[in-house]
């Protein structure tokens, strides 16, 4: 059962490095992508939070990129020089994991299946006082590697160069 449609509070639980993926805008090209995964305040029939994830973002910290805009929304501010280390890298895990946001979730049907997709990420409003914490979630980088079509896949820590 997919997460219910509508706007719900959620906590960022994972930043998954998808590695190099086909570029949907430039045939034959590949781009580095990442996916953001959230737990919602809504629960499954088993009482566990629903997990919803973004589609792959191009892993770019360019201020015009969709990934950068998502980061700024989650943080409630733009990245600044204090976020970068001496090598020009930013530890997105430390900055973002555990942050709360509101997600607008829509359902999309594909064949017989219904998928819960994130339509929008927005900051909490001032009256939202409850802070969700990750609940029983194991990050992709901490799971044992599993065989997937085309070989083994392992996620890595999300540290990006600016």
GROMACS .gro file of N, CA and C in nm:
model
  486
    1UNK      N    1   0.084  -0.118   0.000
    1UNK     CA    2   0.000   0.000   0.000
    1UNK      C    3   0.089   0.124   0.000
    2UNK      N    4   0.067   0.216  -0.093
    2UNK     CA    5   0.149   0.338  -0.096
    2UNK      C    6   0.109   0.435   0.014
    3UNK      N    7   0.200   0.527   0.045
    3UNK     CA    8   0.170   0.633   0.141
    3UNK      C    9   0.048   0.711   0.093
    4UNK      N   10  -0.036   0.759   0.184
    4UNK     CA   11  -0.155   0.833   0.142
    4UNK      C   12  -0.121   0.964   0.072
    5UNK      N   13  -0.212   1.005  -0.017
    5UNK     CA   14  -0.196   1.134  -0.085
    5UNK      C   15  -0.221   1.247   0.013
    6UNK      N   16  -0.163   1.362  -0.020
    6UNK     CA   17  -0.184   1.481   0.061
    6UNK      C   18  -0.054   1.533   0.116
    7UNK      N   19  -0.063   1.633   0.202
    7UNK     CA   20   0.055   1.693   0.264
    7UNK      C   21   0.073   1.633   0.402
    8UNK      N   22   0.196   1.591   0.430
    8UNK     CA   23   0.227   1.526   0.557
    8UNK      C   24   0.365   1.568   0.604
    9UNK      N   25   0.386   1.568   0.734
    9UNK     CA   26   0.518   1.594   0.788
    9UNK      C   27   0.604   1.470   0.768
   10UNK      N   28   0.733   1.491   0.745
   10UNK     CA   29   0.824   1.379   0.722
   10UNK      C   30   0.963   1.416   0.772
   11UNK      N   31   1.045   1.314   0.793
   11UNK     CA   32   1.184   1.333   0.834
   11UNK      C   33   1.274   1.270   0.729
   12UNK      N   34   1.380   1.341   0.692
   12UNK     CA   35   1.476   1.288   0.595
   12UNK      C   36   1.557   1.179   0.664
   13UNK      N   37   1.552   1.057   0.609
   13UNK     CA   38   1.622   0.944   0.670
   13UNK      C   39   1.740   0.894   0.588
   14UNK      N   40   1.748   0.933   0.460
   14UNK     CA   41   1.858   0.882   0.379
   14UNK      C   42   1.884   0.970   0.258
   15UNK      N   43   2.012   0.974   0.222
   15UNK     CA   44   2.057   1.033   0.097
   15UNK      C   45   2.130   0.920   0.026
   16UNK      N   46   2.071   0.872  -0.082
   16UNK     CA   47   2.125   0.754  -0.149
   16UNK      C   48   2.199   0.796  -0.275
   17UNK      N   49   2.325   0.758  -0.282
   17UNK     CA   50   2.407   0.783  -0.400
   17UNK      C   51   2.372   0.678  -0.504
   18UNK      N   52   2.310   0.720  -0.612
   18UNK     CA   53   2.269   0.627  -0.718
   18UNK      C   54   2.379   0.604  -0.820
   19UNK      N   55   2.491   0.676  -0.805
   19UNK     CA   56   2.601   0.661  -0.900
   19UNK      C   57   2.566   0.725  -1.034
   20UNK      N   58   2.633   0.680  -1.135
   20UNK     CA   59   2.612   0.735  -1.270
   20UNK      C   60   2.489   0.670  -1.333
   21UNK      N   61   2.397   0.753  -1.380
   21UNK     CA   62   2.271   0.708  -1.440
   21UNK      C   63   2.254   0.773  -1.577
   22UNK      N   64   2.177   0.707  -1.667
   22UNK     CA   65   2.151   0.769  -1.797
   22UNK      C   66   2.086   0.906  -1.779
   23UNK      N   67   2.132   1.003  -1.855
   23UNK     CA   68   2.077   1.139  -1.851
   23UNK      C   69   1.951   1.142  -1.937
   24UNK      N   70   1.838   1.169  -1.874
   24UNK     CA   71   1.711   1.167  -1.949
   24UNK      C   72   1.697   1.284  -2.046
   25UNK      N   73   1.787   1.383  -2.033
   25UNK     CA   74   1.780   1.499  -2.122
   25UNK      C   75   1.881   1.493  -2.236
   26UNK      N   76   1.985   1.413  -2.220
   26UNK     CA   77   2.090   1.401  -2.322
   26UNK      C   78   2.118   1.254  -2.351
   27UNK      N   79   2.057   1.204  -2.456
   27UNK     CA   80   2.069   1.063  -2.491
   27UNK      C   81   2.216   1.023  -2.505
   28UNK      N   82   2.251   0.910  -2.445
   28UNK     CA   83   2.388   0.861  -2.452
   28UNK      C   84   2.480   0.916  -2.345
   29UNK      N   85   2.434   1.016  -2.269
   29UNK     CA   86   2.514   1.077  -2.162
   29UNK      C   87   2.473   1.014  -2.028
   30UNK      N   88   2.562   1.026  -1.929
   30UNK     CA   89   2.531   0.981  -1.795
   30UNK      C   90   2.558   1.095  -1.696
   31UNK      N   91   2.482   1.095  -1.585
   31UNK     CA   92   2.499   1.196  -1.482
   31UNK      C   93   2.498   1.128  -1.345
   32UNK      N   94   2.569   1.188  -1.249
   32UNK     CA   95   2.571   1.140  -1.112
   32UNK      C   96   2.439   1.179  -1.047
   33UNK      N   97   2.368   1.080  -0.988
   33UNK     CA   98   2.239   1.109  -0.928
   33UNK      C   99   2.233   1.065  -0.782
   34UNK      N  100   2.147   1.132  -0.707
   34UNK     CA  101   2.118   1.097  -0.568
   34UNK      C  102   1.967   1.099  -0.549
   35UNK      N  103   1.924   1.026  -0.448
   35UNK     CA  104   1.781   1.019  -0.414
   35UNK      C  105   1.767   1.051  -0.265
   36UNK      N  106   1.664   1.127  -0.230
   36UNK     CA  107   1.634   1.158  -0.091
   36UNK      C  108   1.518   1.070  -0.045
   37UNK      N  109   1.533   1.006   0.072
   37UNK     CA  110   1.427   0.921   0.126
   37UNK      C  111   1.378   0.977   0.259
   38UNK      N  112   1.247   0.973   0.277
   38UNK     CA  113   1.183   1.030   0.394
   38UNK      C  114   1.091   0.926   0.460
   39UNK      N  115   1.074   0.938   0.592
   39UNK     CA  116   0.970   0.866   0.664
   39UNK      C  117   0.860   0.967   0.693
   40UNK      N  118   0.736   0.926   0.671
   40UNK     CA  119   0.624   1.017   0.695
   40UNK      C  120   0.566   0.995   0.835
   41UNK      N  121   0.488   1.092   0.879
   41UNK     CA  122   0.417   1.076   1.006
   41UNK      C  123   0.304   0.975   0.991
   42UNK      N  124   0.259   0.953   0.869
   42UNK     CA  125   0.155   0.853   0.842
   42UNK      C  126   0.215   0.714   0.860
   43UNK      N  127   0.136   0.620   0.909
   43UNK     CA  128   0.185   0.485   0.938
   43UNK      C  129   0.117   0.381   0.850
   44UNK      N  130   0.190   0.271   0.827
   44UNK     CA  131   0.135   0.156   0.755
   44UNK      C  132   0.039   0.081   0.848
   45UNK      N  133  -0.028  -0.020   0.795
   45UNK     CA  134  -0.116  -0.102   0.878
   45UNK      C  135  -0.038  -0.170   0.991
   46UNK      N  136   0.093  -0.192   0.968
   46UNK     CA  137   0.178  -0.255   1.070
   46UNK      C  138   0.231  -0.153   1.172
   47UNK      N  139   0.194  -0.026   1.157
   47UNK     CA  140   0.236   0.077   1.251
   47UNK      C  141   0.373   0.136   1.223
   48UNK      N  142   0.429   0.106   1.106
   48UNK     CA  143   0.560   0.162   1.069
   48UNK      C  144   0.540   0.284   0.979
   49UNK      N  145   0.631   0.382   0.987
   49UNK     CA  146   0.619   0.499   0.899
   49UNK      C  147   0.634   0.458   0.752
   50UNK      N  148   0.557   0.523   0.666
   50UNK     CA  149   0.577   0.503   0.523
   50UNK      C  150   0.712   0.562   0.484
   51UNK      N  151   0.778   0.501   0.387
   51UNK     CA  152   0.901   0.554   0.328
   51UNK      C  153   0.866   0.602   0.188
   52UNK      N  154   0.897   0.727   0.160
   52UNK     CA  155   0.879   0.781   0.025
   52UNK      C  156   1.010   0.845  -0.018
   53UNK      N  157   1.039   0.835  -0.146
   53UNK     CA  158   1.166   0.886  -0.198
   53UNK      C  159   1.144   0.972  -0.320
   54UNK      N  160   1.237   1.064  -0.339
   54UNK     CA  161   1.235   1.147  -0.458
   54UNK      C  162   1.281   1.062  -0.577
   55UNK      N  163   1.258   1.111  -0.695
   55UNK     CA  164   1.323   1.055  -0.812
   55UNK      C  165   1.468   1.098  -0.803
   56UNK      N  166   1.554   1.043  -0.887
   56UNK     CA  167   1.694   1.080  -0.883
   56UNK      C  168   1.716   1.226  -0.919
   57UNK      N  169   1.793   1.294  -0.836
   57UNK     CA  170   1.836   1.431  -0.865
   57UNK      C  171   1.976   1.425  -0.924
   58UNK      N  172   2.006   1.512  -1.018
   58UNK     CA  173   2.143   1.529  -1.062
   58UNK      C  174   2.220   1.586  -0.942
   59UNK      N  175   2.329   1.520  -0.905
   59UNK     CA  176   2.405   1.557  -0.784
   59UNK      C  177   2.487   1.682  -0.810
   60UNK      N  178   2.417   1.795  -0.814
   60UNK     CA  179   2.483   1.922  -0.843
   60UNK      C  180   2.453   2.021  -0.732
   61UNK      N  181   2.557   2.093  -0.690
   61UNK     CA  182   2.538   2.198  -0.591
   61UNK      C  183   2.531   2.335  -0.656
   62UNK      N  184   2.509   2.338  -0.787
   62UNK     CA  185   2.485   2.464  -0.856
   62UNK      C  186   2.355   2.522  -0.801
   63UNK      N  187   2.355   2.650  -0.768
   63UNK     CA  188   2.239   2.710  -0.703
   63UNK      C  189   2.111   2.705  -0.787
   64UNK      N  190   2.122   2.676  -0.916
   64UNK     CA  191   2.005   2.666  -1.002
   64UNK      C  192   1.955   2.522  -1.017
   65UNK      N  193   2.030   2.425  -0.962
   65UNK     CA  194   1.991   2.285  -0.978
   65UNK      C  195   1.875   2.250  -0.885
   66UNK      N  196   1.794   2.153  -0.927
   66UNK     CA  197   1.682   2.107  -0.845
   66UNK      C  198   1.730   2.047  -0.714
   67UNK      N  199   1.844   1.978  -0.717
   67UNK     CA  200   1.899   1.919  -0.595
   67UNK      C  201   1.936   2.028  -0.495
   68UNK      N  202   2.003   2.132  -0.541
   68UNK     CA  203   2.040   2.243  -0.453
   68UNK      C  204   1.914   2.308  -0.395
   69UNK      N  205   1.812   2.327  -0.477
   69UNK     CA  206   1.687   2.388  -0.430
   69UNK      C  207   1.622   2.302  -0.322
   70UNK      N  208   1.627   2.168  -0.338
   70UNK     CA  209   1.572   2.079  -0.237
   70UNK      C  210   1.652   2.090  -0.107
   71UNK      N  211   1.785   2.096  -0.117
   71UNK     CA  212   1.870   2.112   0.001
   71UNK      C  213   1.835   2.241   0.075
   72UNK      N  214   1.823   2.351   0.001
   72UNK     CA  215   1.791   2.480   0.062
   72UNK      C  216   1.653   2.477   0.129
   73UNK      N  217   1.558   2.408   0.069
   73UNK     CA  218   1.425   2.397   0.130
   73UNK      C  219   1.432   2.318   0.259
   74UNK      N  220   1.506   2.206   0.257
   74UNK     CA  221   1.517   2.122   0.377
   74UNK      C  222   1.588   2.197   0.489
   75UNK      N  223   1.696   2.268   0.455
   75UNK     CA  224   1.771   2.343   0.556
   75UNK      C  225   1.700   2.469   0.601
   76UNK      N  226   1.615   2.522   0.515
   76UNK     CA  227   1.552   2.650   0.543
   76UNK      C  228   1.643   2.767   0.511
   77UNK      N  229   1.749   2.739   0.436
   77UNK     CA  230   1.846   2.843   0.397
   77UNK      C  231   1.934   2.787   0.285
   78UNK      N  232   2.005   2.877   0.220
   78UNK     CA  233   2.102   2.836   0.119
   78UNK      C  234   2.227   2.784   0.188
   79UNK      N  235   2.305   2.704   0.119
   79UNK     CA  236   2.435   2.662   0.171
   79UNK      C  237   2.523   2.785   0.183
   80UNK      N  238   2.610   2.787   0.285
   80UNK     CA  239   2.703   2.898   0.299
   80UNK      C  240   2.844   2.844   0.319
   81UNK      N  241   2.941   2.931   0.326
   81UNK     CA  242   3.081   2.889   0.333
   81UNK      C  243   3.110   2.803   0.455
   82UNK      N  244   3.036   2.821   0.564
   82UNK     CA  245   3.056   2.740   0.684
   82UNK      C  246   3.019   2.593   0.662
   83UNK      N  247   2.938   2.566   0.560
   83UNK     CA  248   2.895   2.428   0.533
   83UNK      C  249   3.003   2.348   0.460
   84UNK      N  250   3.102   2.416   0.403
   84UNK     CA  251   3.205   2.350   0.323
   84UNK      C  252   3.333   2.335   0.404
   85UNK      N  253   3.402   2.222   0.384
   85UNK     CA  254   3.531   2.203   0.451
   85UNK      C  255   3.642   2.267   0.368
   86UNK      N  256   3.766   2.253   0.411
   86UNK     CA  257   3.880   2.316   0.344
   86UNK      C  258   3.898   2.268   0.201
   87UNK      N  259   3.853   2.143   0.174
   87UNK     CA  260   3.866   2.088   0.038
   87UNK      C  261   3.750   2.130  -0.052
   88UNK      N  262   3.653   2.202   0.003
   88UNK     CA  263   3.539   2.246  -0.077
   88UNK      C  264   3.426   2.145  -0.082
   89UNK      N  265   3.430   2.045   0.009
   89UNK     CA  266   3.324   1.944   0.016
   89UNK      C  267   3.224   1.981   0.124
   90UNK      N  268   3.103   1.932   0.108
   90UNK     CA  269   2.999   1.952   0.208
   90UNK      C  270   2.945   1.815   0.249
   91UNK      N  271   2.933   1.792   0.379
   91UNK     CA  272   2.880   1.666   0.432
   91UNK      C  273   2.729   1.678   0.443
   92UNK      N  274   2.661   1.636   0.337
   92UNK     CA  275   2.516   1.650   0.333
   92UNK      C  276   2.447   1.562   0.436
   93UNK      N  277   2.507   1.446   0.465
   93UNK     CA  278   2.448   1.359   0.568
   93UNK      C  279   2.435   1.435   0.699
   94UNK      N  280   2.544   1.497   0.743
   94UNK     CA  281   2.545   1.569   0.871
   94UNK      C  282   2.447   1.687   0.868
   95UNK      N  283   2.436   1.753   0.754
   95UNK     CA  284   2.348   1.870   0.742
   95UNK      C  285   2.200   1.833   0.735
   96UNK      N  286   2.168   1.723   0.667
   96UNK     CA  287   2.029   1.699   0.629
   96UNK      C  288   1.958   1.584   0.700
   97UNK      N  289   2.030   1.476   0.732
   97UNK     CA  290   1.963   1.361   0.792
   97UNK      C  291   1.898   1.403   0.923
   98UNK      N  292   1.771   1.369   0.939
   98UNK     CA  293   1.697   1.404   1.060
   98UNK      C  294   1.618   1.533   1.049
   99UNK      N  295   1.636   1.607   0.940
   99UNK     CA  296   1.561   1.732   0.922
   99UNK      C  297   1.415   1.701   0.888
  100UNK      N  298   1.325   1.781   0.940
  100UNK     CA  299   1.182   1.766   0.915
  100UNK      C  300   1.134   1.863   0.809
  101UNK      N  301   1.042   1.816   0.727
  101UNK     CA  302   0.982   1.896   0.620
  101UNK      C  303   0.836   1.854   0.606
  102UNK      N  304   0.764   1.925   0.522
  102UNK     CA  305   0.633   1.880   0.476
  102UNK      C  306   0.649   1.828   0.334
  103UNK      N  307   0.585   1.714   0.306
  103UNK     CA  308   0.586   1.658   0.172
  103UNK      C  309   0.444   1.660   0.118
  104UNK      N  310   0.431   1.694  -0.009
  104UNK     CA  311   0.304   1.676  -0.078
  104UNK      C  312   0.319   1.551  -0.162
  105UNK      N  313   0.236   1.452  -0.132
  105UNK     CA  314   0.243   1.322  -0.197
  105UNK      C  315   0.124   1.305  -0.290
  106UNK      N  316   0.151   1.260  -0.411
  106UNK     CA  317   0.047   1.230  -0.509
  106UNK      C  318   0.060   1.084  -0.551
  107UNK      N  319  -0.050   1.026  -0.594
  107UNK     CA  320  -0.047   0.889  -0.644
  107UNK      C  321  -0.041   0.888  -0.796
  108UNK      N  322   0.045   0.803  -0.848
  108UNK     CA  323   0.054   0.781  -0.992
  108UNK      C  324   0.034   0.633  -1.018
  109UNK      N  325  -0.048   0.602  -1.117
  109UNK     CA  326  -0.072   0.463  -1.152
  109UNK      C  327   0.014   0.424  -1.272
  110UNK      N  328   0.070   0.305  -1.264
  110UNK     CA  329   0.146   0.249  -1.375
  110UNK      C  330   0.103   0.104  -1.385
  111UNK      N  331   0.021   0.075  -1.487
  111UNK     CA  332  -0.035  -0.059  -1.498
  111UNK      C  333  -0.127  -0.084  -1.380
  112UNK      N  334  -0.105  -0.196  -1.312
  112UNK     CA  335  -0.186  -0.234  -1.196
  112UNK      C  336  -0.137  -0.170  -1.067
  113UNK      N  337  -0.019  -0.107  -1.070
  113UNK     CA  338   0.043  -0.055  -0.948
  113UNK      C  339   0.015   0.093  -0.927
  114UNK      N  340   0.005   0.132  -0.800
  114UNK     CA  341  -0.010   0.272  -0.761
  114UNK      C  342   0.113   0.311  -0.681
  115UNK      N  343   0.176   0.422  -0.720
  115UNK     CA  344   0.298   0.468  -0.656
  115UNK      C  345   0.273   0.601  -0.588
  116UNK      N  346   0.333   0.617  -0.469
  116UNK     CA  347   0.328   0.744  -0.398
  116UNK      C  348   0.451   0.824  -0.438
  117UNK      N  349   0.430   0.936  -0.506
  117UNK     CA  350   0.541   1.020  -0.552
  117UNK      C  351   0.539   1.154  -0.479
  118UNK      N  352   0.658   1.205  -0.453
  118UNK     CA  353   0.670   1.335  -0.388
  118UNK      C  354   0.652   1.443  -0.494
  119UNK      N  355   0.547   1.520  -0.477
  119UNK     CA  356   0.517   1.631  -0.569
  119UNK      C  357   0.592   1.757  -0.527
  120UNK      N  358   0.605   1.777  -0.394
  120UNK     CA  359   0.671   1.898  -0.344
  120UNK      C  360   0.729   1.874  -0.205
  121UNK      N  361   0.839   1.943  -0.178
  121UNK     CA  362   0.901   1.947  -0.046
  121UNK      C  363   0.890   2.091   0.001
  122UNK      N  364   0.842   2.110   0.124
  122UNK     CA  365   0.831   2.246   0.177
  122UNK      C  366   0.872   2.246   0.325
  123UNK      N  367   0.914   2.363   0.374
  123UNK     CA  368   0.955   2.371   0.514
  123UNK      C  369   0.836   2.355   0.607
  124UNK      N  370   0.863   2.319   0.733
  124UNK     CA  371   0.757   2.316   0.833
  124UNK      C  372   0.706   2.458   0.854
  125UNK      N  373   0.581   2.469   0.895
  125UNK     CA  374   0.529   2.601   0.931
  125UNK      C  375   0.551   2.621   1.081
  126UNK      N  376   0.551   2.745   1.125
  126UNK     CA  377   0.588   2.778   1.263
  126UNK      C  378   0.504   2.704   1.368
  127UNK      N  379   0.378   2.675   1.336
  127UNK     CA  380   0.291   2.611   1.435
  127UNK      C  381   0.319   2.461   1.449
  128UNK      N  382   0.399   2.404   1.360
  128UNK     CA  383   0.433   2.262   1.370
  128UNK      C  384   0.545   2.244   1.472
  129UNK      N  385   0.510   2.195   1.588
  129UNK     CA  386   0.607   2.184   1.698
  129UNK      C  387   0.666   2.043   1.710
  130UNK      N  388   0.594   1.942   1.661
  130UNK     CA  389   0.641   1.805   1.672
  130UNK      C  390   0.759   1.784   1.577
  131UNK      N  391   0.865   1.723   1.628
  131UNK     CA  392   0.979   1.691   1.544
  131UNK      C  393   0.986   1.539   1.533
  132UNK      N  394   0.974   1.491   1.410
  132UNK     CA  395   0.984   1.346   1.387
  132UNK      C  396   1.131   1.304   1.389
  133UNK      N  397   1.157   1.186   1.440
  133UNK     CA  398   1.291   1.128   1.441
  133UNK      C  399   1.287   1.004   1.353
  134UNK      N  400   1.399   0.972   1.285
  134UNK     CA  401   1.402   0.846   1.209
  134UNK      C  402   1.366   0.729   1.300
  135UNK      N  403   1.283   0.639   1.249
  135UNK     CA  404   1.229   0.530   1.330
  135UNK      C  405   1.255   0.395   1.264
  136UNK      N  406   1.348   0.317   1.319
  136UNK     CA  407   1.372   0.181   1.271
  136UNK      C  408   1.419   0.172   1.127
  137UNK      N  409   1.489   0.273   1.078
  137UNK     CA  410   1.534   0.276   0.939
  137UNK      C  411   1.684   0.249   0.933
  138UNK      N  412   1.725   0.160   0.843
  138UNK     CA  413   1.867   0.135   0.819
  138UNK      C  414   1.905   0.202   0.688
  139UNK      N  415   2.001   0.293   0.695
  139UNK     CA  416   2.043   0.366   0.575
  139UNK      C  417   2.098   0.269   0.472
  140UNK      N  418   2.082   0.303   0.345
  140UNK     CA  419   2.129   0.217   0.236
  140UNK      C  420   2.278   0.187   0.250
  141UNK      N  421   2.359   0.285   0.287
  141UNK     CA  422   2.502   0.265   0.298
  141UNK      C  423   2.537   0.167   0.409
  142UNK      N  424   2.445   0.145   0.504
  142UNK     CA  425   2.470   0.055   0.615
  142UNK      C  426   2.412  -0.084   0.595
  143UNK      N  427   2.341  -0.104   0.485
  143UNK     CA  428   2.285  -0.235   0.454
  143UNK      C  429   2.389  -0.319   0.383
  144UNK      N  430   2.375  -0.449   0.393
  144UNK     CA  431   2.466  -0.535   0.319
  144UNK      C  432   2.438  -0.516   0.170
  145UNK      N  433   2.545  -0.520   0.091
  145UNK     CA  434   2.529  -0.508  -0.053
  145UNK      C  435   2.445  -0.624  -0.103
  146UNK      N  436   2.354  -0.594  -0.194
  146UNK     CA  437   2.270  -0.699  -0.252
  146UNK      C  438   2.296  -0.705  -0.401
  147UNK      N  439   2.287  -0.824  -0.455
  147UNK     CA  440   2.307  -0.841  -0.599
  147UNK      C  441   2.189  -0.780  -0.673
  148UNK      N  442   2.218  -0.698  -0.771
  148UNK     CA  443   2.114  -0.640  -0.856
  148UNK      C  444   2.153  -0.668  -1.000
  149UNK      N  445   2.058  -0.650  -1.088
  149UNK     CA  446   2.086  -0.674  -1.228
  149UNK      C  447   2.207  -0.591  -1.271
  150UNK      N  448   2.304  -0.656  -1.326
  150UNK     CA  449   2.423  -0.586  -1.373
  150UNK      C  450   2.535  -0.584  -1.272
  151UNK      N  451   2.520  -0.652  -1.157
  151UNK     CA  452   2.630  -0.658  -1.062
  151UNK      C  453   2.587  -0.623  -0.922
  152UNK      N  454   2.683  -0.584  -0.840
  152UNK     CA  455   2.656  -0.548  -0.702
  152UNK      C  456   2.640  -0.397  -0.691
  153UNK      N  457   2.550  -0.357  -0.602
  153UNK     CA  458   2.527  -0.214  -0.582
  153UNK      C  459   2.548  -0.183  -0.435
  154UNK      N  460   2.626  -0.081  -0.409
  154UNK     CA  461   2.644  -0.033  -0.273
  154UNK      C  462   2.632   0.119  -0.275
  155UNK      N  463   2.563   0.174  -0.178
  155UNK     CA  464   2.551   0.319  -0.167
  155UNK      C  465   2.671   0.372  -0.090
  156UNK      N  466   2.708   0.493  -0.117
  156UNK     CA  467   2.821   0.552  -0.046
  156UNK      C  468   2.775   0.676   0.031
  157UNK      N  469   2.861   0.725   0.117
  157UNK     CA  470   2.829   0.845   0.196
  157UNK      C  471   2.812   0.963   0.101
  158UNK      N  472   2.712   1.046   0.131
  158UNK     CA  473   2.682   1.159   0.044
  158UNK      C  474   2.767   1.280   0.081
  159UNK      N  475   2.885   1.289   0.025
  159UNK     CA  476   2.970   1.406   0.039
  159UNK      C  477   2.996   1.458  -0.101
  160UNK      N  478   2.968   1.584  -0.124
  160UNK     CA  479   2.979   1.638  -0.257
  160UNK      C  480   3.070   1.759  -0.261
  161UNK      N  481   3.135   1.776  -0.371
  161UNK     CA  482   3.222   1.892  -0.390
  161UNK      C  483   3.138   2.010  -0.439
  162UNK      N  484   3.174   2.125  -0.392
  162UNK     CA  485   3.098   2.246  -0.427
  162UNK      C  486   3.147   2.305  -0.556
   0.00000   0.00000   0.00000
